[in-house]
mmCIF file of C-alpha atoms in Angstrom:
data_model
loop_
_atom_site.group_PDB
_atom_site.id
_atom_site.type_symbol
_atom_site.label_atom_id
_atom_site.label_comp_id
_atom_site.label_asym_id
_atom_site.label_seq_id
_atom_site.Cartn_x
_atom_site.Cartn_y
_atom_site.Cartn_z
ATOM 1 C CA UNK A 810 81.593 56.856 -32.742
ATOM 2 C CA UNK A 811 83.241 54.054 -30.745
ATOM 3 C CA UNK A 812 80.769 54.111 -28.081
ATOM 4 C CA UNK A 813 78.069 53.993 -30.292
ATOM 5 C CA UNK A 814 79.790 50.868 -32.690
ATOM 6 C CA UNK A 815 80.346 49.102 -29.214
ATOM 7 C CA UNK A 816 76.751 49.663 -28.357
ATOM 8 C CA UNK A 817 75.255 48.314 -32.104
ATOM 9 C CA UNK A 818 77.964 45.003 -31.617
ATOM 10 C CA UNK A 819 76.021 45.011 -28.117
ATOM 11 C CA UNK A 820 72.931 44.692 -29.091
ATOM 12 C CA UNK A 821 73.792 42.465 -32.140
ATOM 13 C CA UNK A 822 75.289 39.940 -30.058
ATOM 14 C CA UNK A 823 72.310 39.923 -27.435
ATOM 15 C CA UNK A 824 69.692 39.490 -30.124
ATOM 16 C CA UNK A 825 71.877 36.269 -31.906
ATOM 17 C CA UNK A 826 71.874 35.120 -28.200
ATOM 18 C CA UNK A 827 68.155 35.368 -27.876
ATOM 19 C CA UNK A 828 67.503 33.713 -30.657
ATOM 20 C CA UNK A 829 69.844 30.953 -30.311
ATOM 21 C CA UNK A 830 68.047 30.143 -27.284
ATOM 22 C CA UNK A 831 64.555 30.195 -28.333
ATOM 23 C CA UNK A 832 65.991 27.306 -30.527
ATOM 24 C CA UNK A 833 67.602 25.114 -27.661
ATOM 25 C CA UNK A 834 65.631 25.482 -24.695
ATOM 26 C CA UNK A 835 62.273 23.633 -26.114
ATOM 27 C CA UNK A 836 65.175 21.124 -27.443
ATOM 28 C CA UNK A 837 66.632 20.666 -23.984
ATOM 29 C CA UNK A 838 63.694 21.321 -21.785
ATOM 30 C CA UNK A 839 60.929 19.202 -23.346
ATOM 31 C CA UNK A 840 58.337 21.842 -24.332
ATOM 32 C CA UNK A 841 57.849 20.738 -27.706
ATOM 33 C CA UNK A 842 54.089 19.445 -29.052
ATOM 34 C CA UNK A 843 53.392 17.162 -26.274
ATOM 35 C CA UNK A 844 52.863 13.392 -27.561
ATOM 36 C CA UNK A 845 48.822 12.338 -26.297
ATOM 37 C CA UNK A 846 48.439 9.634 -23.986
ATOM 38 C CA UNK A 847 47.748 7.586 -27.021
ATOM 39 C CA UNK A 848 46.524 3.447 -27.211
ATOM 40 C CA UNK A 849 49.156 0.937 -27.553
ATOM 41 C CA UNK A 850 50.765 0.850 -30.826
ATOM 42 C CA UNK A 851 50.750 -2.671 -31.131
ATOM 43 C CA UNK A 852 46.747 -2.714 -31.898
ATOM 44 C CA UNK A 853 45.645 1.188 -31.651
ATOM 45 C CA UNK A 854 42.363 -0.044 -33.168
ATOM 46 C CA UNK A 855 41.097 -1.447 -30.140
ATOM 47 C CA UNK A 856 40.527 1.990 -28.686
ATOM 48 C CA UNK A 857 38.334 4.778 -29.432
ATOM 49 C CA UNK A 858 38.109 8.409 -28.101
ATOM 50 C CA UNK A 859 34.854 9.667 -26.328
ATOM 51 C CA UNK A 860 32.828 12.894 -25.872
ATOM 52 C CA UNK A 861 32.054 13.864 -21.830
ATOM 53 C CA UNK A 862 29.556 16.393 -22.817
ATOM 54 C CA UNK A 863 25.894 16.160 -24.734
ATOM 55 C CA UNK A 864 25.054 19.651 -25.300
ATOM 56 C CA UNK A 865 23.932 20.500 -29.193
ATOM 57 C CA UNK A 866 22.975 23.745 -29.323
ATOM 58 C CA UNK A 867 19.323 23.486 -29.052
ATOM 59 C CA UNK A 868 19.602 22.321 -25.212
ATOM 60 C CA UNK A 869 23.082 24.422 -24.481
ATOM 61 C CA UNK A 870 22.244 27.856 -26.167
ATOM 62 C CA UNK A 871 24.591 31.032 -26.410
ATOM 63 C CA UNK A 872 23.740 33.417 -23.351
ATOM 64 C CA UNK A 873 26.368 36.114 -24.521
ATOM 65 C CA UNK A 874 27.280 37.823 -27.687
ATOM 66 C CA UNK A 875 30.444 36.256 -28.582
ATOM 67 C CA UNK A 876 31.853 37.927 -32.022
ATOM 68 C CA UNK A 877 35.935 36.536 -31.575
ATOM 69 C CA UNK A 878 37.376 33.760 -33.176
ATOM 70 C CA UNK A 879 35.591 30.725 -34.022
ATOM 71 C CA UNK A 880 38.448 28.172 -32.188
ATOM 72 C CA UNK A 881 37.320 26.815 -28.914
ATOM 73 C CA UNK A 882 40.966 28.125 -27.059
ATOM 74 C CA UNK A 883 39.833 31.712 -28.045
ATOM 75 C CA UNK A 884 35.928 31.057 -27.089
ATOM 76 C CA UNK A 885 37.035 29.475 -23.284
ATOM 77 C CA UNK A 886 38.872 32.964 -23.070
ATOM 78 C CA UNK A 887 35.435 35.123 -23.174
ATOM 79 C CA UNK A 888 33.862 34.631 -19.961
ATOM 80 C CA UNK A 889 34.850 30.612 -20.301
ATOM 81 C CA UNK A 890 32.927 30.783 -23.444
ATOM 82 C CA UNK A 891 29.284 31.658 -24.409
ATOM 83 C CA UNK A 892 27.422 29.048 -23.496
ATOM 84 C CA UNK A 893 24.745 28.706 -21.480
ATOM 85 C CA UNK A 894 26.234 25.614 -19.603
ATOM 86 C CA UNK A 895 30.136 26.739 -18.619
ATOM 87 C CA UNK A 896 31.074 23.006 -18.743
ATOM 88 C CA UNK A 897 30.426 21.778 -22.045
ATOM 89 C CA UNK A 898 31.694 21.402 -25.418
ATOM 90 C CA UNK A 899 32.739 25.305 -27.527
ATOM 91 C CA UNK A 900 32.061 23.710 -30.484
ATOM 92 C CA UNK A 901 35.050 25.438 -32.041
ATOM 93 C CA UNK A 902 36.227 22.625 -33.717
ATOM 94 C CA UNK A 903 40.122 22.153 -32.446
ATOM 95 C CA UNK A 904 39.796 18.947 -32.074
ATOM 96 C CA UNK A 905 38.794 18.171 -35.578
ATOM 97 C CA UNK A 906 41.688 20.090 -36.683
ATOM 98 C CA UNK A 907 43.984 18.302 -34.705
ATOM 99 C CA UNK A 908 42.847 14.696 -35.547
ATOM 100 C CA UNK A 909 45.300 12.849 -38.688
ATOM 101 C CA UNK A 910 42.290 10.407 -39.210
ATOM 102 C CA UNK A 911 39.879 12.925 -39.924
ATOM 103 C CA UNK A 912 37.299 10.950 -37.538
ATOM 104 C CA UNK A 913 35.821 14.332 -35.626
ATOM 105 C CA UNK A 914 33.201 16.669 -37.005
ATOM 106 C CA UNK A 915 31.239 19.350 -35.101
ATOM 107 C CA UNK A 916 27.475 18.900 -35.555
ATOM 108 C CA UNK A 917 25.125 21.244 -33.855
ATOM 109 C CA UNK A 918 28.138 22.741 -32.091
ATOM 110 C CA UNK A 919 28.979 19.636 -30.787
ATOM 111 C CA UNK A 920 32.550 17.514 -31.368
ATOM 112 C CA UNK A 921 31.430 14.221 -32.552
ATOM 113 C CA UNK A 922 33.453 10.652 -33.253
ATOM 114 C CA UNK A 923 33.316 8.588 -36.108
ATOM 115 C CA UNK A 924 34.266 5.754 -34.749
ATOM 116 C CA UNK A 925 34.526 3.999 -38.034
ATOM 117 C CA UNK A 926 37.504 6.617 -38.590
ATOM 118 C CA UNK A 927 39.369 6.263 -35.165
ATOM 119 C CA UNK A 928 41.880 4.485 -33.771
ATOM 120 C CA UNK A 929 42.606 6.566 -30.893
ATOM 121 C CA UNK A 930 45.710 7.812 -31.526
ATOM 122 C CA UNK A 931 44.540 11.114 -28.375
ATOM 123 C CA UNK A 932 46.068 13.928 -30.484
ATOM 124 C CA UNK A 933 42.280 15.142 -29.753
ATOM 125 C CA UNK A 934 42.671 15.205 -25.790
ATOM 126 C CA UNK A 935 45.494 17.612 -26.235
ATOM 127 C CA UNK A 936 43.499 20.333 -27.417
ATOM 128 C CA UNK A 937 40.313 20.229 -25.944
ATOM 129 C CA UNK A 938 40.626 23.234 -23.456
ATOM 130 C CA UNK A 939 38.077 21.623 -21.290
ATOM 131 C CA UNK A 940 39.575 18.025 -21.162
ATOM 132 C CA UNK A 941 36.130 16.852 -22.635
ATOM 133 C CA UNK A 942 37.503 13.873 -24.799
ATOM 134 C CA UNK A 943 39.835 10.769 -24.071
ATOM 135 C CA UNK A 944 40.764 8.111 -24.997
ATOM 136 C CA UNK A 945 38.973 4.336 -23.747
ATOM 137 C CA UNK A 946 38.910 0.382 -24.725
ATOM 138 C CA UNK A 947 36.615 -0.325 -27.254
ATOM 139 C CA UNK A 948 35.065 -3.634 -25.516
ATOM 140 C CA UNK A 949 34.597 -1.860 -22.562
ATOM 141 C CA UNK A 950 33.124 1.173 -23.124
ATOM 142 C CA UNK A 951 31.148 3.165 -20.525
ATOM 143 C CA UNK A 952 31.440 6.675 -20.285
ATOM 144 C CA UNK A 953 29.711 9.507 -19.059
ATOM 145 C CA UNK A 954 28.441 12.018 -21.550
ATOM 146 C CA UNK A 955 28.461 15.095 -19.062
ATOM 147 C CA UNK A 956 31.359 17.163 -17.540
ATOM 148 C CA UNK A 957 29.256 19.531 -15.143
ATOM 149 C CA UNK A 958 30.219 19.209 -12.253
ATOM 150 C CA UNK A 959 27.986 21.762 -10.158
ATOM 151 C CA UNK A 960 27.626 21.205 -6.250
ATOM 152 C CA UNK A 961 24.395 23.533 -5.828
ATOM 153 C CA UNK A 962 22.928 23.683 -8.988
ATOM 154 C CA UNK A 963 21.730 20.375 -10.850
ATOM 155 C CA UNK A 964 23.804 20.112 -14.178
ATOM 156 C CA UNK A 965 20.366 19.371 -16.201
ATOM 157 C CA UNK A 966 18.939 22.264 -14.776
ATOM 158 C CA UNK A 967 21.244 24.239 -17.132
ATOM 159 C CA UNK A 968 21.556 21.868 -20.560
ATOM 160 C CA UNK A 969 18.423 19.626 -21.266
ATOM 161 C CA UNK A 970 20.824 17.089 -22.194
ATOM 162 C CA UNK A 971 23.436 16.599 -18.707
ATOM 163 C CA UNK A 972 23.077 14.601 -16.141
ATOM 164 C CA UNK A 973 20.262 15.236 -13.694
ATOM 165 C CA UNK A 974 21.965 13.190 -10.694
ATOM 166 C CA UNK A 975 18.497 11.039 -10.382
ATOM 167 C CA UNK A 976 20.512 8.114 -8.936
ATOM 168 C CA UNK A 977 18.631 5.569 -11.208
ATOM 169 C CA UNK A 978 22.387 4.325 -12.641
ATOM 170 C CA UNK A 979 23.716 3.373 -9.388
ATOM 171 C CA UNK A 980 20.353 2.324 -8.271
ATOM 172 C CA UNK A 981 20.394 -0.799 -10.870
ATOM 173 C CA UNK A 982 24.333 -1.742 -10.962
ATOM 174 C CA UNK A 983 24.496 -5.249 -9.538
ATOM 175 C CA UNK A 984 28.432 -4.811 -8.801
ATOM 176 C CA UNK A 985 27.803 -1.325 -7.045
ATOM 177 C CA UNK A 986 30.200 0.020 -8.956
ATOM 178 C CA UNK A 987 28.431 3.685 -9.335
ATOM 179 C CA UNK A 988 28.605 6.383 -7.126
ATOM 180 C CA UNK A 989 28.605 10.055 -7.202
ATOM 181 C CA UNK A 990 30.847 13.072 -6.948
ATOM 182 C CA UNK A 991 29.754 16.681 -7.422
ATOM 183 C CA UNK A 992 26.604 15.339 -9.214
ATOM 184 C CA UNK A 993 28.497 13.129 -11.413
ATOM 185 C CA UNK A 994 28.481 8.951 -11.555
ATOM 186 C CA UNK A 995 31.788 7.671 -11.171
ATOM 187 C CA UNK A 996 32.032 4.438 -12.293
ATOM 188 C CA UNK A 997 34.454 2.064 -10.132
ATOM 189 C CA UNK A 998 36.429 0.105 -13.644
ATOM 190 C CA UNK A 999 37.501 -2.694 -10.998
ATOM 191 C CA UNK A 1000 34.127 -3.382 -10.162
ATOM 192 C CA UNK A 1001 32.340 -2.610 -13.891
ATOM 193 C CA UNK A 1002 31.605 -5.927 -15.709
ATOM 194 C CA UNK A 1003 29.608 -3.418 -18.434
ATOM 195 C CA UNK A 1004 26.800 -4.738 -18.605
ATOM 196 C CA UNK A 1005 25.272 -1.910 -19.437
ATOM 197 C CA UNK A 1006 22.294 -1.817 -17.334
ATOM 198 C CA UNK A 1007 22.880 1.869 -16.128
ATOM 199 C CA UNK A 1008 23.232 3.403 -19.847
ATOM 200 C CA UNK A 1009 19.780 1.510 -20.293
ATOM 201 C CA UNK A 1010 18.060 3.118 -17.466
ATOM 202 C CA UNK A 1011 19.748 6.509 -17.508
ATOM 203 C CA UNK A 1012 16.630 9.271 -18.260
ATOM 204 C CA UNK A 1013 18.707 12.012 -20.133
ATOM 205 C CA UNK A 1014 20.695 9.083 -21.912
ATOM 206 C CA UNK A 1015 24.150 10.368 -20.687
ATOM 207 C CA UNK A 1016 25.399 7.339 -19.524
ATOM 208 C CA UNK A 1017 26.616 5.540 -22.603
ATOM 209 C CA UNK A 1018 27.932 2.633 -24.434
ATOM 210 C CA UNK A 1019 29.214 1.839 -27.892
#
């Protein structure tokens, strides 16, 4: 029997061990809920989170049978999700979930911002499995309503609604302050006075302000 007592004190002791340190490593080590890279507390309603993506439904439709979960971190797991354009929003509503002010709803399988409702606080950008959302000044908003960045095939070729890389945005910015990566504009913030002239010329409207 000794062996056997020995063994169950063993095992006892190697469990309380284990479970002691499930306790004090993600006190020690830092792995807790990571804090967002939220606005400035002293006036967090200057800022407002934005959407890099524009495809409802009706211009980004399912092209496989996906039955799982409705969450967007269990959708990007099924072939990086069902959509027709592998870039854009899962519509799963995590985000929403996530956000204390209540300021995100999902319309037409789309995460959209009340920005009424937000302050940007970026609890949002920390579950978005794509990295879709952050977190920008409200007086000098410009963002880019598109996140697919495809080198040989045209991102509007696959959702109505994403950038077609026509050029007309960098085309008409007086501080040449657009230019383009993997079909993308990148907008230069140094040189940006936002004056808006490329969201009013932009053909699929992806180039946006507030």
């Amino acid at each position: 029997m000794e062996p056997f007592f020995y063994a169950l004190l063993l095992a006892l002791a190697l469990g309380l061990a284990v479970s002691i340190l499930s306790i004090l490593v993600p006190l020690f080590s830092g792995t807790n809920k990571e804090e967002p890279a939220a606005a400035p507390k002293e006036d967090p309603a200057a800022y407002t989170a934005v959407v890099a993506c524009s495809g409802i439904r009706a211009v980004n439709p399912d092209v496989l049978d996906y039955q799982g979960p409705s969450g967007c971190a269990a959708k990007i797991r099924f072939f990086s999700g069902p959509y027709a354009c592998s870039f854009s929003c899962l519509g799963g509503g995590d985000c929403a979930a996530a956000c204390p002010q209540h300021a995100i709803s999902i319309r037409e399988g789309l995460a959209v911002i009340d920005r009424s409702l937000c302050n940007g606080c970026g609890w949002c950008t920390t579950v978005c499995p794509r990295g879709l959302i952050s977190v920008t000044d409200r007086d000098r908003v410009l963002y880019t309503g598109c996140n697919a960045s495809m080198k040989d095939k045209l991102p509007g070729s696959v959702c109505k609604a994403g950038c077609t890389a026509c050029g007309e945005c960098a085309s008409v910015c007086p501080e040449n302050a657009i230019t383009f990566e993997k079909n993308l504009p990148v907008i230069d913030r140094s040189l940006c006075t936002y004056c808006g002239r490329c969201a009013q010329v932009c053909p699929t409207d992806v180039l946006r302000t507030l």
